[in-house]
Every structure is written in structure tokens, then in C-alpha cells.
Amino acid sequence: MVRIIRWLEKHKVPLDSSVLDIGTGNGVLLVELAKSGYMNLTGIDYSPSAIQLSEKVRDKEGMSNIKLKVEDFLAPSAELSGFDICIDKGTFDAISLDPSDAAGKRQLYVASLGRVLKPEGFFLITSCNWTKEELLNEFREGFEILEELPTPKFCFGGRIGNSVTALVFQRKKVRPSILDKLD
């Protein structure tokens, strides 16, 4: 959470930017973002019990401006769109472990991200299961890497690695197609 908030502050992301927490879980990240001054916060989770828990956390912290809803990110509603920033801290990992068509679900995730995130919007992902190179490959269509966030390193067998990967992507601008020019 600190890594994400630090990046947003370092890049002077406006406090009124619309932020979507994909797979919000207990909603603590949204509470911390609200405490840092961010005002336009939404958390989604496909689990009704996760949303109930996040509502309790939100209400206990007095953060009534945080919007929470039960939503399957792989089949987002039409109203879930136009976000300046999307944050994932484990949902892509969980989807990737689904025993039924994990590759297809990863493609659905990337397509959903392209629908909910504004062109030139930022996508911050933290993963325990994927390397930087693998994530670059998964999000190559429609997204470009901006930055790798520092994460703890370890050494094993003379090689240095990361236990976690944290990347910032930017959704590419939507280019007008040849069809748009024909109108």
C-alpha cells in the first residue's frame, strides 16, 4: 500500500482522480488512499462477503465517500468505466490460478482493464506470482510499462530475485482508425 501511495504522490496524481481497486478485499487500501486525500474511490470484489467486510472497515474509519460494490471484473457492468487509475494487488494472481481456463480468464482481465481504464490512465499491479517480463507479456496489448516499483529482493543460489513484482502501466492512447476517417 505504501509503495502505491508513494508513487501516486511522487507523480502528483490529482486527489480527485477516479481510482478503482480491483478485488478490494477488506478495502484497507481505499481507506489509506482516502486518508492521503484521494476522494473519488471505488472498490469492487466478486465476493459479497469481502464487500461486507470492506463496508465495515470503511464505516469504522468514517470514510463514507468510498464506493464499494459486488462486481465480477471479468464481466464488468457498463457503469464501471472511465477510471483514471486502476490498482490490483493480487486479483490477477488469483485469476491466473483458476483451474478452468486460466489463460482465457487472463485475456478477459486484460480486455476488462482496457474497458474500465481511460486512455492514458495508470494501472498499478502488484504480483507475487508473475515476473516483470511475464507481466509485460500479459499486458502488451494496449498498455505500456512506465515504471517498476522497488520491492524487497532476496538472494538464493547466487542469484538475486524479487518475491513480489510491482509495475506501473499506462493505457495507450486510442488511435483513430481508418473507419473513423470515413465518417
XYZ file of N, CA and C in Angstrom:
549
model
N 0.829 -1.205 0.000
C 0.000 0.000 0.000
C 0.864 1.257 0.000
N 1.875 1.246 0.836
C 2.754 2.410 0.940
C 3.424 2.685 -0.403
N 3.858 1.628 -1.063
C 4.517 1.741 -2.370
C 3.591 2.421 -3.376
N 2.330 2.034 -3.377
C 1.345 2.586 -4.315
C 1.082 4.056 -4.014
N 0.826 4.362 -2.755
C 0.528 5.742 -2.358
C 1.736 6.647 -2.625
N 2.918 6.140 -2.336
C 4.135 6.916 -2.587
C 4.263 7.249 -4.072
N 3.955 6.275 -4.948
C 4.049 6.518 -6.387
C 3.044 7.591 -6.813
N 1.814 7.487 -6.336
C 0.777 8.464 -6.684
C 1.193 9.873 -6.251
N 1.737 9.974 -5.046
C 2.166 11.279 -4.534
C 3.367 11.809 -5.303
N 4.329 10.937 -5.584
C 5.544 11.338 -6.318
C 5.192 11.888 -7.698
N 4.186 11.302 -8.326
C 3.794 11.732 -9.667
C 2.664 12.767 -9.660
N 2.389 13.281 -8.466
C 1.408 14.362 -8.302
C 0.073 14.032 -8.976
N -0.373 12.792 -8.774
C -1.669 12.382 -9.312
C -2.739 13.180 -8.561
N -3.598 13.898 -9.268
C -4.604 14.744 -8.605
C -5.474 13.954 -7.630
N -5.793 14.580 -6.503
C -6.561 13.927 -5.456
C -7.995 13.604 -5.878
N -8.479 14.249 -6.944
C -9.846 13.949 -7.405
C -9.863 12.917 -8.535
N -8.709 12.301 -8.827
C -8.651 11.249 -9.846
C -9.546 10.083 -9.432
N -10.202 9.481 -10.416
C -11.048 8.322 -10.122
C -10.173 7.077 -10.028
N -10.298 6.376 -8.892
C -9.457 5.220 -8.591
C -10.339 3.993 -8.413
N -9.967 2.896 -9.088
C -10.659 1.617 -8.930
C -9.701 0.617 -8.309
N -10.104 0.045 -7.178
C -9.358 -1.034 -6.529
C -10.003 -2.343 -6.970
N -9.308 -3.084 -7.828
C -9.822 -4.335 -8.397
C -9.577 -5.457 -7.402
N -10.654 -6.059 -6.903
C -10.516 -7.097 -5.887
C -10.142 -6.486 -4.556
N -10.976 -5.582 -4.092
C -10.648 -4.751 -2.930
C -10.461 -5.521 -1.629
N -11.059 -6.709 -1.519
C -10.897 -7.486 -0.282
C -11.455 -6.737 0.911
N -10.599 -6.422 1.882
C -11.064 -5.719 3.091
C -11.147 -4.209 2.917
N -10.737 -3.681 1.773
C -10.879 -2.253 1.491
C -9.865 -1.345 2.173
N -8.880 -1.921 2.831
C -7.925 -1.104 3.593
C -7.126 -0.156 2.680
N -6.783 -0.604 1.477
C -6.061 0.288 0.560
C -6.877 1.542 0.276
N -8.171 1.390 0.053
C -9.025 2.551 -0.220
C -9.083 3.492 0.977
N -9.129 2.927 2.175
C -9.133 3.754 3.389
C -7.834 4.557 3.462
N -6.712 3.901 3.183
C -5.422 4.604 3.227
C -5.340 5.680 2.143
N -5.891 5.397 0.965
C -5.930 6.415 -0.090
C -6.790 7.602 0.347
N -7.921 7.325 0.984
C -8.792 8.398 1.482
C -8.058 9.230 2.540
N -7.326 8.566 3.419
C -6.561 9.283 4.441
C -5.474 10.151 3.804
N -5.003 9.752 2.616
C -3.993 10.533 1.902
C -4.618 11.659 1.071
N -5.952 11.776 1.114
C -6.622 12.882 0.447
C -7.373 12.528 -0.829
N -7.262 11.292 -1.295
C -7.976 10.899 -2.519
C -9.464 10.797 -2.227
N -10.279 11.312 -3.165
C -11.709 11.488 -2.893
C -12.620 10.629 -3.747
N -12.179 10.206 -4.912
C -13.048 9.514 -5.860
C -12.634 8.042 -5.927
N -13.023 7.280 -4.907
C -12.522 5.924 -4.708
C -13.636 4.887 -4.841
N -13.343 3.831 -5.594
C -14.287 2.728 -5.778
C -13.548 1.413 -5.585
N -14.170 0.501 -4.869
C -13.623 -0.834 -4.699
C -14.629 -1.856 -5.173
N -14.152 -2.847 -5.916
C -15.034 -3.931 -6.348
C -14.442 -5.268 -5.925
N -15.317 -6.235 -5.727
C -14.904 -7.598 -5.444
C -16.049 -8.499 -5.864
N -15.737 -9.671 -6.384
C -16.805 -10.590 -6.788
C -17.428 -11.277 -5.577
N -16.774 -11.167 -4.429
C -17.239 -11.819 -3.207
C -18.106 -10.874 -2.367
N -19.394 -11.195 -2.197
C -20.253 -10.358 -1.346
C -19.723 -10.238 0.089
N -19.128 -11.309 0.617
C -18.618 -11.223 1.991
C -17.410 -10.288 2.076
N -16.593 -10.222 1.024
C -15.476 -9.268 1.016
C -16.003 -7.843 1.018
N -17.039 -7.587 0.235
C -17.619 -6.238 0.200
C -18.252 -5.897 1.547
N -18.913 -6.857 2.174
C -19.480 -6.610 3.508
C -18.374 -6.248 4.499
N -17.265 -6.973 4.456
C -16.137 -6.672 5.335
C -15.578 -5.289 5.032
N -15.380 -4.967 3.756
C -14.823 -3.661 3.404
C -15.771 -2.525 3.804
N -17.079 -2.773 3.746
C -18.043 -1.761 4.211
C -17.891 -1.518 5.714
N -17.663 -2.571 6.477
C -17.444 -2.425 7.926
C -16.178 -1.628 8.197
N -15.107 -1.941 7.468
C -13.838 -1.221 7.639
C -14.024 0.248 7.267
N -14.674 0.489 6.129
C -14.933 1.864 5.666
C -15.734 2.643 6.701
N -16.823 2.040 7.191
C -17.697 2.728 8.143
C -16.990 2.976 9.473
N -16.197 2.003 9.925
C -15.443 2.166 11.187
C -14.467 3.333 11.080
N -13.894 3.516 9.888
C -12.932 4.599 9.656
C -13.614 5.923 9.296
N -14.947 5.898 9.137
C -15.682 7.118 8.809
C -15.403 7.634 7.409
N -15.208 6.733 6.469
C -14.875 7.112 5.089
C -16.062 6.849 4.167
N -17.137 7.571 4.372
C -18.380 7.311 3.644
C -18.279 7.619 2.145
N -17.224 8.327 1.736
C -17.092 8.663 0.314
C -16.558 7.499 -0.526
N -16.114 6.418 0.096
C -15.604 5.258 -0.649
C -16.791 4.439 -1.145
N -16.844 4.210 -2.470
C -17.911 3.406 -3.068
C -17.450 1.955 -3.141
N -18.319 1.042 -2.738
C -17.994 -0.381 -2.759
C -19.121 -1.128 -3.434
N -18.766 -2.115 -4.263
C -19.813 -2.887 -4.914
C -19.338 -4.285 -5.277
N -20.293 -5.205 -5.245
C -20.031 -6.568 -5.702
C -20.023 -6.522 -7.221
N -18.917 -6.928 -7.813
C -18.778 -6.870 -9.273
C -17.710 -7.869 -9.694
N -17.997 -8.596 -10.760
C -17.029 -9.518 -11.343
C -16.237 -8.754 -12.385
N -14.951 -8.556 -12.138
C -14.134 -7.760 -13.046
C -14.030 -8.395 -14.432
N -14.210 -9.690 -14.526
C -14.131 -10.350 -15.830
C -15.369 -10.100 -16.683
N -16.425 -9.581 -16.060
C -17.652 -9.218 -16.776
C -18.176 -7.918 -16.180
N -17.438 -6.824 -16.366
C -17.801 -5.565 -15.706
C -19.089 -4.956 -16.260
N -19.835 -4.317 -15.380
C -21.048 -3.625 -15.807
C -20.659 -2.395 -16.621
N -21.600 -1.894 -17.398
C -21.344 -0.726 -18.252
C -20.967 0.507 -17.423
N -21.512 0.610 -16.214
C -21.226 1.789 -15.379
C -19.811 1.776 -14.805
N -19.139 0.641 -14.888
C -17.770 0.544 -14.389
C -16.824 0.948 -15.521
N -16.612 2.257 -15.660
C -15.760 2.744 -16.751
C -15.244 4.134 -16.430
N -14.255 4.558 -17.208
C -13.745 5.923 -17.101
C -12.837 6.188 -15.920
N -12.131 5.167 -15.441
C -11.246 5.373 -14.291
C -9.894 5.907 -14.733
N -9.346 6.824 -13.932
C -8.024 7.379 -14.182
C -6.937 6.391 -13.747
N -7.236 5.638 -12.687
C -6.263 4.727 -12.088
C -6.966 3.436 -11.701
N -6.352 2.311 -12.047
C -6.807 1.004 -11.581
C -5.655 0.363 -10.814
N -5.981 -0.260 -9.695
C -4.967 -0.874 -8.836
C -5.333 -2.334 -8.612
N -4.343 -3.200 -8.735
C -4.520 -4.630 -8.484
C -3.391 -5.097 -7.580
N -3.749 -5.693 -6.468
C -2.742 -6.217 -5.550
C -3.025 -7.676 -5.217
N -3.263 -8.470 -6.273
C -3.440 -9.902 -6.072
C -4.563 -10.538 -6.870
N -5.441 -9.739 -7.440
C -6.577 -10.293 -8.182
C -6.123 -10.986 -9.463
N -5.213 -10.374 -10.201
C -4.708 -11.010 -11.415
C -4.032 -12.335 -11.059
N -3.313 -12.365 -9.938
C -2.694 -13.611 -9.461
C -3.762 -14.675 -9.230
N -4.831 -14.308 -8.534
C -5.888 -15.271 -8.211
C -6.558 -15.794 -9.482
N -6.844 -14.899 -10.409
C -7.473 -15.296 -11.674
C -6.551 -16.243 -12.439
N -5.252 -15.988 -12.357
C -4.265 -16.800 -13.066
C -4.178 -18.222 -12.527
N -4.631 -18.422 -11.318
C -4.574 -19.746 -10.695
C -5.860 -20.539 -10.889
N -6.851 -19.945 -11.525
C -8.119 -20.635 -11.738
C -7.880 -21.879 -12.601
N -8.283 -23.056 -12.110
C -8.009 -24.285 -12.866
C -8.802 -24.416 -14.168
N -9.875 -23.648 -14.302
C -10.665 -23.741 -15.541
C -10.361 -22.553 -16.451
N -9.543 -22.790 -17.461
C -9.223 -21.807 -18.498
C -8.554 -20.540 -17.957
N -7.456 -20.724 -17.245
C -6.733 -19.577 -16.690
C -6.267 -18.618 -17.790
N -5.793 -19.153 -18.909
C -5.304 -18.286 -19.996
C -6.441 -17.434 -20.552
N -7.606 -18.019 -20.736
C -8.760 -17.278 -21.226
C -9.203 -16.210 -20.242
N -9.126 -16.529 -18.958
C -9.531 -15.548 -17.929
C -8.532 -14.402 -17.846
N -7.258 -14.687 -18.071
C -6.270 -13.596 -18.103
C -6.550 -12.665 -19.276
N -6.933 -13.229 -20.417
C -7.275 -12.392 -21.582
C -8.516 -11.554 -21.286
N -9.498 -12.145 -20.620
C -10.701 -11.394 -20.226
C -10.335 -10.249 -19.289
N -9.418 -10.508 -18.358
C -8.979 -9.488 -17.409
C -8.384 -8.303 -18.159
N -7.470 -8.576 -19.095
C -6.816 -7.501 -19.852
C -7.851 -6.723 -20.664
N -8.811 -7.436 -21.260
C -9.871 -6.762 -22.028
C -10.732 -5.895 -21.102
N -11.062 -6.413 -19.925
C -11.859 -5.632 -18.961
C -11.100 -4.388 -18.517
N -9.808 -4.539 -18.285
C -8.983 -3.400 -17.882
C -9.003 -2.327 -18.965
N -8.924 -2.741 -20.219
C -8.990 -1.793 -21.331
C -10.322 -1.067 -21.408
N -11.382 -1.706 -20.926
C -12.713 -1.073 -20.937
C -12.910 -0.100 -19.778
N -12.385 -0.421 -18.605
C -12.675 0.423 -17.437
C -11.673 1.562 -17.246
N -10.462 1.428 -17.797
C -9.418 2.431 -17.616
C -9.416 3.406 -18.795
N -9.403 4.687 -18.485
C -9.349 5.716 -19.530
C -8.062 5.585 -20.347
N -8.097 6.000 -21.622
C -6.846 6.084 -22.373
C -5.863 6.988 -21.621
N -4.635 6.560 -21.546
C -3.557 7.223 -20.810
C -3.716 7.127 -19.291
N -4.687 6.314 -18.826
C -4.835 6.067 -17.395
C -3.736 5.131 -16.902
N -3.553 5.095 -15.589
C -2.489 4.302 -14.980
C -3.041 3.019 -14.369
N -2.292 1.933 -14.535
C -2.617 0.640 -13.944
C -1.430 0.219 -13.090
N -1.656 0.099 -11.783
C -0.611 -0.323 -10.853
C -0.921 -1.745 -10.412
N 0.001 -2.648 -10.653
C -0.206 -4.052 -10.303
C 0.932 -4.549 -9.422
N 0.549 -5.268 -8.371
C 1.494 -5.939 -7.501
C 1.200 -7.422 -7.601
N 2.226 -8.208 -7.899
C 2.042 -9.642 -8.110
C 3.083 -10.452 -7.351
N 2.629 -11.536 -6.763
C 3.536 -12.495 -6.116
C 3.869 -13.650 -7.050
N 3.100 -13.791 -8.135
C 3.219 -14.970 -8.998
C 3.909 -14.704 -10.330
N 4.008 -13.459 -10.733
C 4.493 -13.142 -12.073
C 5.763 -12.305 -11.993
N 6.675 -12.547 -12.916
C 7.877 -11.712 -13.031
C 7.537 -10.478 -13.865
N 8.436 -9.529 -13.863
C 8.261 -8.328 -14.678
C 8.078 -8.714 -16.146
N 8.926 -9.597 -16.650
C 8.865 -9.981 -18.060
C 7.533 -10.641 -18.400
N 7.047 -11.492 -17.509
C 5.766 -12.163 -17.749
C 4.611 -11.169 -17.764
N 4.629 -10.219 -16.833
C 3.563 -9.203 -16.810
C 3.624 -8.311 -18.048
N 4.834 -7.967 -18.474
C 4.964 -7.171 -19.699
C 4.324 -7.906 -20.873
N 4.503 -9.201 -20.922
C 3.911 -10.003 -21.988
C 2.385 -10.056 -21.866
N 1.880 -10.247 -20.672
C 0.430 -10.355 -20.458
C -0.296 -9.057 -20.820
N 0.334 -7.919 -20.553
C -0.322 -6.617 -20.758
C 0.234 -5.867 -21.967
N 0.839 -6.597 -22.912
C 1.463 -5.947 -24.077
C 0.447 -5.295 -25.000
N -0.770 -5.813 -25.056
C -1.802 -5.265 -25.941
C -2.512 -4.091 -25.259
N -2.220 -2.900 -25.692
C -2.943 -1.733 -25.194
C -2.320 -1.019 -24.008
N -1.203 -1.555 -23.490
C -0.577 -0.954 -22.311
C 0.929 -0.863 -22.521
N 1.525 0.170 -21.923
C 2.977 0.274 -21.961
C 3.497 0.459 -20.546
N 4.674 -0.101 -20.308
C 5.284 -0.023 -18.972
C 5.821 1.386 -18.743
N 5.538 1.920 -17.568
C 6.104 3.216 -17.189
C 7.239 3.046 -16.203
N 7.019 2.123 -15.237
C 7.987 2.054 -14.152
C 7.838 0.735 -13.403
N 8.964 0.249 -12.910
C 8.956 -0.874 -11.969
C 9.173 -0.288 -10.585
N 8.268 -0.578 -9.666
C 8.389 -0.044 -8.313
C 9.347 -0.917 -7.506
N 10.119 -0.314 -6.619
C 11.071 -1.105 -5.829
C 10.328 -2.069 -4.895
N 10.823 -3.294 -4.854
C 10.260 -4.315 -3.961
C 11.416 -5.036 -3.279
N 11.125 -5.729 -2.172
C 12.199 -6.449 -1.472
C 12.863 -7.490 -2.377
N 14.173 -7.640 -2.221
C 14.940 -8.611 -3.013
C 15.452 -9.715 -2.093
N 15.744 -10.862 -2.689
C 16.351 -11.949 -1.939
C 17.450 -12.575 -2.791
N 18.334 -13.311 -2.146
C 19.419 -13.981 -2.852
C 19.345 -15.463 -2.533
N 19.382 -16.274 -3.581
C 19.341 -17.719 -3.406
C 20.200 -18.357 -4.472
N 21.124 -19.176 -4.064
C 21.986 -19.858 -5.026
C 22.816 -18.911 -5.871
N 23.172 -17.775 -5.309
C 23.982 -16.806 -6.032
C 23.208 -15.911 -6.990
N 21.890 -16.099 -7.039
C 21.066 -15.255 -7.917
C 20.188 -14.350 -7.072
N 19.949 -13.143 -7.570
C 19.106 -12.173 -6.863
C 17.752 -12.126 -7.548
N 16.712 -12.110 -6.749
C 15.365 -12.052 -7.306
C 14.431 -11.259 -6.414
N 13.200 -11.147 -6.857
C 12.172 -10.438 -6.095
C 11.096 -11.438 -5.693
N 10.581 -11.278 -4.486
C 9.454 -12.119 -4.074
C 8.141 -11.521 -4.563
N 8.175 -10.252 -4.928
C 6.995 -9.530 -5.395
C 7.418 -8.661 -6.583
N 6.521 -8.512 -7.547
C 6.751 -7.604 -8.674
C 5.691 -6.515 -8.609
N 6.094 -5.282 -8.739
C 5.155 -4.154 -8.743
C 5.483 -3.260 -9.935
N 4.501 -3.131 -10.826
C 4.704 -2.369 -12.061
C 3.621 -1.311 -12.231
N 3.978 -0.269 -12.953
C 3.021 0.755 -13.347
C 2.957 0.749 -14.867
N 1.743 0.537 -15.379
C 1.491 0.590 -16.812
C 0.656 1.825 -17.114
N 0.697 2.249 -18.354
C -0.197 3.300 -18.822
C -0.952 2.754 -20.022
N -2.264 2.983 -20.011
C -3.056 2.551 -21.163
C -2.671 3.436 -22.345
N -2.445 2.809 -23.476
C -2.067 3.560 -24.669
C -3.226 4.421 -25.141
N -2.872 5.515 -25.790
C -3.879 6.377 -26.416
C -4.649 5.570 -27.436
N -5.899 5.871 -27.561
C -6.707 5.219 -28.591
C -6.481 5.988 -29.882
N -5.953 5.283 -30.872
C -5.698 5.931 -32.157
C -6.964 5.880 -32.997
N -7.273 6.959 -33.698
C -8.422 6.904 -34.606
C -8.160 5.855 -35.685
N -9.164 5.098 -35.984
C -8.989 4.067 -37.013
C -9.350 4.646 -38.382
N -9.054 3.906 -39.393
C -9.363 4.316 -40.765
C -10.880 4.468 -40.938
N -11.642 3.655 -40.172
C -13.090 3.735 -40.253
C -13.636 5.082 -39.759
N -12.947 5.623 -38.711
C -13.364 6.930 -38.185
C -13.211 8.019 -39.238
N -12.208 7.881 -40.086
C -11.938 8.893 -41.109
C -12.945 8.847 -42.254
N -13.609 7.703 -42.402
C -14.588 7.558 -43.474
C -15.918 8.219 -43.162
N -16.173 8.480 -41.889
C -17.456 9.089 -41.491
C -17.588 10.520 -41.912
